[in-house]
């Protein structure tokens, strides 16, 4: 069984940042004209939106015509890019350095509007109007499970087919699982091919009196049961919707398959975004394995919010020991330890001390001698100031110890991931003191991504 490392060895482990087998090179990826799609994926709350925006800005300022598609309803992307609001139409971002000939556009997925556009594009006006006004369709397009992920795929396919942008950066939906984005097309295809849809569609396919007879006889028991569960009006709305959408079902599946293949194409690159936390990196590991299983091109891992320290030579153990020394120096500094303190005539906290019982002439003062020199107020003030400095220093040392313990936990978590996936290139981004709220902040993130360094810049 392997021994636990000594404190000095653990300190060395913390002192050095993650040194993965491969280092993720961001600039060659986004500058390569063959890279047409970059998909930022990962679990919620790890900085996917900020990463996508920073990549888009950096690529645009290096000469590429970029559109960033976000699915973040918090509208932080719009705010950071100086846009009042984003919608389903790409909008050009102002303030971008276009000296290299690049442009940056941004948009936020409107799930229902995207669904409406599909209907309007693939149905004649009369049928499209019937579908759009159908109550079941309105519920489906606004909140059916998986619809957001599927519509993100649809919008990606639309943007790519227009061939208007050199690079499309996608911020995947904030789903419970990062795998939902890949599963959405298949789930929707399964829904459209499901037994319920085929049953509801059967009368319309049969048509005429035969269809009515089939509905009245062959489906009377099923529709009666469904009517009790769903309600008669809802069942009628569903049947009307299915009949109107019949000609479009095949188109949904075809486009889903085409977009899925687009994600597997060489011009696509997936970036898994994570934080140096156990759950986030576990989700990232699952996603890496899933991408490999689906033959989808993984560019690497972006590790966000990595903590660093400019004083990492001072370990947590040494910082805590120094803090304890400052807080209780009478024990730690005694040559004989506590025994020396017990045997000393100086009683801690007493009003008497040898110094106070000595006269100015150097002779011991007799008991009750009122001629002893009074306490020096200036000396007492200096002593109190020194104690205040000690308390402040001890507090700072404890904060430093907490930071070093955090660095150690992050290091262990990162090491576990790289041990499982040594083939994955990694870029680290430092944890910033505040949120990114403008293009300057996004440029800073882009520079950190390109450098792959977690440390904060040195102050002049």
PDB file of C-alpha atoms in Angstrom, residues 100-242:
ATOM      1  CA  UNK A 100      -8.409  41.941 -39.540  1.00  0.00           C
ATOM      2  CA  UNK A 101     -11.662  41.876 -41.501  1.00  0.00           C
ATOM      3  CA  UNK A 102     -13.721  39.852 -39.048  1.00  0.00           C
ATOM      4  CA  UNK A 103     -17.253  40.337 -37.727  1.00  0.00           C
ATOM      5  CA  UNK A 104     -19.097  39.140 -34.659  1.00  0.00           C
ATOM      6  CA  UNK A 105     -22.824  38.435 -34.607  1.00  0.00           C
ATOM      7  CA  UNK A 106     -24.850  37.061 -31.708  1.00  0.00           C
ATOM      8  CA  UNK A 107     -28.293  35.559 -31.251  1.00  0.00           C
ATOM      9  CA  UNK A 108     -30.332  33.807 -28.588  1.00  0.00           C
ATOM     10  CA  UNK A 109     -32.473  30.814 -29.448  1.00  0.00           C
ATOM     11  CA  UNK A 110     -36.201  31.460 -29.416  1.00  0.00           C
ATOM     12  CA  UNK A 111     -37.459  27.911 -29.188  1.00  0.00           C
ATOM     13  CA  UNK A 112     -41.065  28.583 -30.219  1.00  0.00           C
ATOM     14  CA  UNK A 113     -40.135  30.962 -33.023  1.00  0.00           C
ATOM     15  CA  UNK A 114     -37.731  28.384 -34.453  1.00  0.00           C
ATOM     16  CA  UNK A 115     -40.482  25.753 -34.411  1.00  0.00           C
ATOM     17  CA  UNK A 116     -42.839  28.225 -36.112  1.00  0.00           C
ATOM     18  CA  UNK A 117     -40.246  28.888 -38.831  1.00  0.00           C
ATOM     19  CA  UNK A 118     -39.985  25.155 -39.535  1.00  0.00           C
ATOM     20  CA  UNK A 119     -43.749  24.891 -39.931  1.00  0.00           C
ATOM     21  CA  UNK A 120     -43.933  27.970 -42.166  1.00  0.00           C
ATOM     22  CA  UNK A 121     -41.077  26.729 -44.346  1.00  0.00           C
ATOM     23  CA  UNK A 122     -42.368  23.190 -44.852  1.00  0.00           C
ATOM     24  CA  UNK A 123     -46.151  23.562 -45.069  1.00  0.00           C
ATOM     25  CA  UNK A 124     -48.451  25.449 -47.390  1.00  0.00           C
ATOM     26  CA  UNK A 125     -49.930  28.659 -45.898  1.00  0.00           C
ATOM     27  CA  UNK A 126     -53.315  27.134 -45.086  1.00  0.00           C
ATOM     28  CA  UNK A 127     -51.886  24.095 -43.328  1.00  0.00           C
ATOM     29  CA  UNK A 128     -49.252  26.208 -41.573  1.00  0.00           C
ATOM     30  CA  UNK A 129     -51.957  28.505 -40.196  1.00  0.00           C
ATOM     31  CA  UNK A 130     -53.928  25.487 -38.945  1.00  0.00           C
ATOM     32  CA  UNK A 131     -50.851  24.066 -37.200  1.00  0.00           C
ATOM     33  CA  UNK A 132     -49.747  27.349 -35.623  1.00  0.00           C
ATOM     34  CA  UNK A 133     -53.218  27.990 -34.188  1.00  0.00           C
ATOM     35  CA  UNK A 134     -53.599  24.452 -32.846  1.00  0.00           C
ATOM     36  CA  UNK A 135     -53.637  24.456 -28.988  1.00  0.00           C
ATOM     37  CA  UNK A 136     -51.659  21.221 -28.768  1.00  0.00           C
ATOM     38  CA  UNK A 137     -48.958  22.609 -31.080  1.00  0.00           C
ATOM     39  CA  UNK A 138     -48.721  25.771 -29.002  1.00  0.00           C
ATOM     40  CA  UNK A 139     -48.094  23.689 -25.875  1.00  0.00           C
ATOM     41  CA  UNK A 140     -45.664  21.393 -27.689  1.00  0.00           C
ATOM     42  CA  UNK A 141     -43.609  24.239 -29.187  1.00  0.00           C
ATOM     43  CA  UNK A 142     -43.397  26.084 -25.873  1.00  0.00           C
ATOM     44  CA  UNK A 143     -42.422  23.367 -23.456  1.00  0.00           C
ATOM     45  CA  UNK A 144     -42.340  19.770 -24.706  1.00  0.00           C
ATOM     46  CA  UNK A 145     -39.481  17.826 -23.096  1.00  0.00           C
ATOM     47  CA  UNK A 146     -36.464  17.945 -25.381  1.00  0.00           C
ATOM     48  CA  UNK A 147     -37.911  20.608 -27.685  1.00  0.00           C
ATOM     49  CA  UNK A 148     -35.318  23.216 -26.672  1.00  0.00           C
ATOM     50  CA  UNK A 149     -32.414  20.905 -27.423  1.00  0.00           C
ATOM     51  CA  UNK A 150     -33.948  19.822 -30.722  1.00  0.00           C
ATOM     52  CA  UNK A 151     -34.603  23.418 -31.773  1.00  0.00           C
ATOM     53  CA  UNK A 152     -31.008  24.305 -30.945  1.00  0.00           C
ATOM     54  CA  UNK A 153     -29.973  21.572 -33.388  1.00  0.00           C
ATOM     55  CA  UNK A 154     -32.464  22.882 -35.959  1.00  0.00           C
ATOM     56  CA  UNK A 155     -31.152  26.427 -35.644  1.00  0.00           C
ATOM     57  CA  UNK A 156     -27.578  25.198 -35.988  1.00  0.00           C
ATOM     58  CA  UNK A 157     -28.555  23.393 -39.183  1.00  0.00           C
ATOM     59  CA  UNK A 158     -30.237  26.535 -40.522  1.00  0.00           C
ATOM     60  CA  UNK A 159     -27.209  28.720 -39.801  1.00  0.00           C
ATOM     61  CA  UNK A 160     -24.805  26.261 -41.394  1.00  0.00           C
ATOM     62  CA  UNK A 161     -26.934  25.829 -44.518  1.00  0.00           C
ATOM     63  CA  UNK A 162     -26.926  29.597 -45.145  1.00  0.00           C
ATOM     64  CA  UNK A 163     -23.125  29.530 -45.418  1.00  0.00           C
ATOM     65  CA  UNK A 164     -23.060  33.173 -44.328  1.00  0.00           C
ATOM     66  CA  UNK A 165     -20.575  32.786 -41.454  1.00  0.00           C
ATOM     67  CA  UNK A 166     -17.065  31.378 -41.346  1.00  0.00           C
ATOM     68  CA  UNK A 167     -17.549  30.079 -37.832  1.00  0.00           C
ATOM     69  CA  UNK A 168     -20.589  29.188 -35.722  1.00  0.00           C
ATOM     70  CA  UNK A 169     -20.056  28.971 -31.943  1.00  0.00           C
ATOM     71  CA  UNK A 170     -22.832  27.165 -30.094  1.00  0.00           C
ATOM     72  CA  UNK A 171     -23.581  27.501 -26.400  1.00  0.00           C
ATOM     73  CA  UNK A 172     -25.569  24.353 -25.627  1.00  0.00           C
ATOM     74  CA  UNK A 173     -28.743  24.476 -23.487  1.00  0.00           C
ATOM     75  CA  UNK A 174     -28.463  24.591 -19.695  1.00  0.00           C
ATOM     76  CA  UNK A 175     -29.842  21.073 -19.330  1.00  0.00           C
ATOM     77  CA  UNK A 176     -29.802  18.785 -16.330  1.00  0.00           C
ATOM     78  CA  UNK A 177     -27.435  16.596 -18.297  1.00  0.00           C
ATOM     79  CA  UNK A 178     -24.896  17.689 -20.893  1.00  0.00           C
ATOM     80  CA  UNK A 179     -25.922  14.652 -22.959  1.00  0.00           C
ATOM     81  CA  UNK A 180     -29.396  16.039 -23.698  1.00  0.00           C
ATOM     82  CA  UNK A 181     -28.121  18.069 -26.635  1.00  0.00           C
ATOM     83  CA  UNK A 182     -26.945  14.954 -28.456  1.00  0.00           C
ATOM     84  CA  UNK A 183     -29.976  12.879 -27.504  1.00  0.00           C
ATOM     85  CA  UNK A 184     -32.633  15.405 -28.548  1.00  0.00           C
ATOM     86  CA  UNK A 185     -32.919  14.506 -32.262  1.00  0.00           C
ATOM     87  CA  UNK A 186     -33.276  10.829 -31.507  1.00  0.00           C
ATOM     88  CA  UNK A 187     -35.833  11.491 -28.753  1.00  0.00           C
ATOM     89  CA  UNK A 188     -37.966  13.648 -31.017  1.00  0.00           C
ATOM     90  CA  UNK A 189     -37.684  11.047 -33.781  1.00  0.00           C
ATOM     91  CA  UNK A 190     -38.819   8.370 -31.337  1.00  0.00           C
ATOM     92  CA  UNK A 191     -41.776  10.557 -30.346  1.00  0.00           C
ATOM     93  CA  UNK A 192     -42.783  11.102 -33.968  1.00  0.00           C
ATOM     94  CA  UNK A 193     -42.437   7.397 -34.691  1.00  0.00           C
ATOM     95  CA  UNK A 194     -44.171   6.369 -31.474  1.00  0.00           C
ATOM     96  CA  UNK A 195     -47.180   4.113 -31.262  1.00  0.00           C
ATOM     97  CA  UNK A 196     -49.470   6.893 -29.988  1.00  0.00           C
ATOM     98  CA  UNK A 197     -48.679   9.112 -32.977  1.00  0.00           C
ATOM     99  CA  UNK A 198     -49.239   6.242 -35.416  1.00  0.00           C
ATOM    100  CA  UNK A 199     -52.548   5.365 -33.781  1.00  0.00           C
ATOM    101  CA  UNK A 200     -53.730   8.973 -33.849  1.00  0.00           C
ATOM    102  CA  UNK A 201     -52.583   9.324 -37.441  1.00  0.00           C
ATOM    103  CA  UNK A 202     -54.235   6.119 -38.675  1.00  0.00           C
ATOM    104  CA  UNK A 203     -57.764   7.499 -39.246  1.00  0.00           C
ATOM    105  CA  UNK A 204     -56.455  10.379 -41.314  1.00  0.00           C
ATOM    106  CA  UNK A 205     -54.374   8.010 -43.413  1.00  0.00           C
ATOM    107  CA  UNK A 206     -57.285   5.682 -44.050  1.00  0.00           C
ATOM    108  CA  UNK A 207     -59.565   8.580 -45.027  1.00  0.00           C
ATOM    109  CA  UNK A 208     -63.239   8.864 -45.926  1.00  0.00           C
ATOM    110  CA  UNK A 209     -65.941   6.623 -44.554  1.00  0.00           C
ATOM    111  CA  UNK A 210     -63.479   3.802 -44.028  1.00  0.00           C
ATOM    112  CA  UNK A 211     -61.450   6.076 -41.853  1.00  0.00           C
ATOM    113  CA  UNK A 212     -64.465   7.161 -39.867  1.00  0.00           C
ATOM    114  CA  UNK A 213     -65.544   3.552 -39.503  1.00  0.00           C
ATOM    115  CA  UNK A 214     -62.057   2.643 -38.320  1.00  0.00           C
ATOM    116  CA  UNK A 215     -62.124   5.511 -35.855  1.00  0.00           C
ATOM    117  CA  UNK A 216     -65.608   4.716 -34.588  1.00  0.00           C
ATOM    118  CA  UNK A 217     -65.147   0.942 -34.274  1.00  0.00           C
ATOM    119  CA  UNK A 218     -61.466   0.079 -34.147  1.00  0.00           C
ATOM    120  CA  UNK A 219     -60.444   3.010 -31.944  1.00  0.00           C
ATOM    121  CA  UNK A 220     -63.544   3.582 -29.862  1.00  0.00           C
ATOM    122  CA  UNK A 221     -62.111   1.949 -26.760  1.00  0.00           C
ATOM    123  CA  UNK A 222     -58.685   3.648 -27.107  1.00  0.00           C
ATOM    124  CA  UNK A 223     -60.043   7.116 -27.802  1.00  0.00           C
ATOM    125  CA  UNK A 224     -62.499   6.699 -24.952  1.00  0.00           C
ATOM    126  CA  UNK A 225     -59.662   5.863 -22.581  1.00  0.00           C
ATOM    127  CA  UNK A 226     -57.487   8.670 -23.918  1.00  0.00           C
ATOM    128  CA  UNK A 227     -60.408  11.064 -23.695  1.00  0.00           C
ATOM    129  CA  UNK A 228     -60.776  10.272 -19.993  1.00  0.00           C
ATOM    130  CA  UNK A 229     -57.047  10.805 -19.384  1.00  0.00           C
ATOM    131  CA  UNK A 230     -56.413  13.763 -21.664  1.00  0.00           C
ATOM    132  CA  UNK A 231     -59.865  15.247 -21.973  1.00  0.00           C
ATOM    133  CA  UNK A 232     -61.992  15.101 -25.086  1.00  0.00           C
ATOM    134  CA  UNK A 233     -60.968  18.525 -26.428  1.00  0.00           C
ATOM    135  CA  UNK A 234     -57.254  17.872 -25.947  1.00  0.00           C
ATOM    136  CA  UNK A 235     -57.536  14.530 -27.735  1.00  0.00           C
ATOM    137  CA  UNK A 236     -59.266  16.259 -30.642  1.00  0.00           C
ATOM    138  CA  UNK A 237     -56.538  18.939 -30.720  1.00  0.00           C
ATOM    139  CA  UNK A 238     -53.841  16.243 -30.767  1.00  0.00           C
ATOM    140  CA  UNK A 239     -55.521  14.358 -33.605  1.00  0.00           C
ATOM    141  CA  UNK A 240     -55.927  17.565 -35.632  1.00  0.00           C
ATOM    142  CA  UNK A 241     -52.269  18.453 -34.994  1.00  0.00           C
ATOM    143  CA  UNK A 242     -51.015  15.011 -35.995  1.00  0.00           C
TER     144      UNK A 242
END
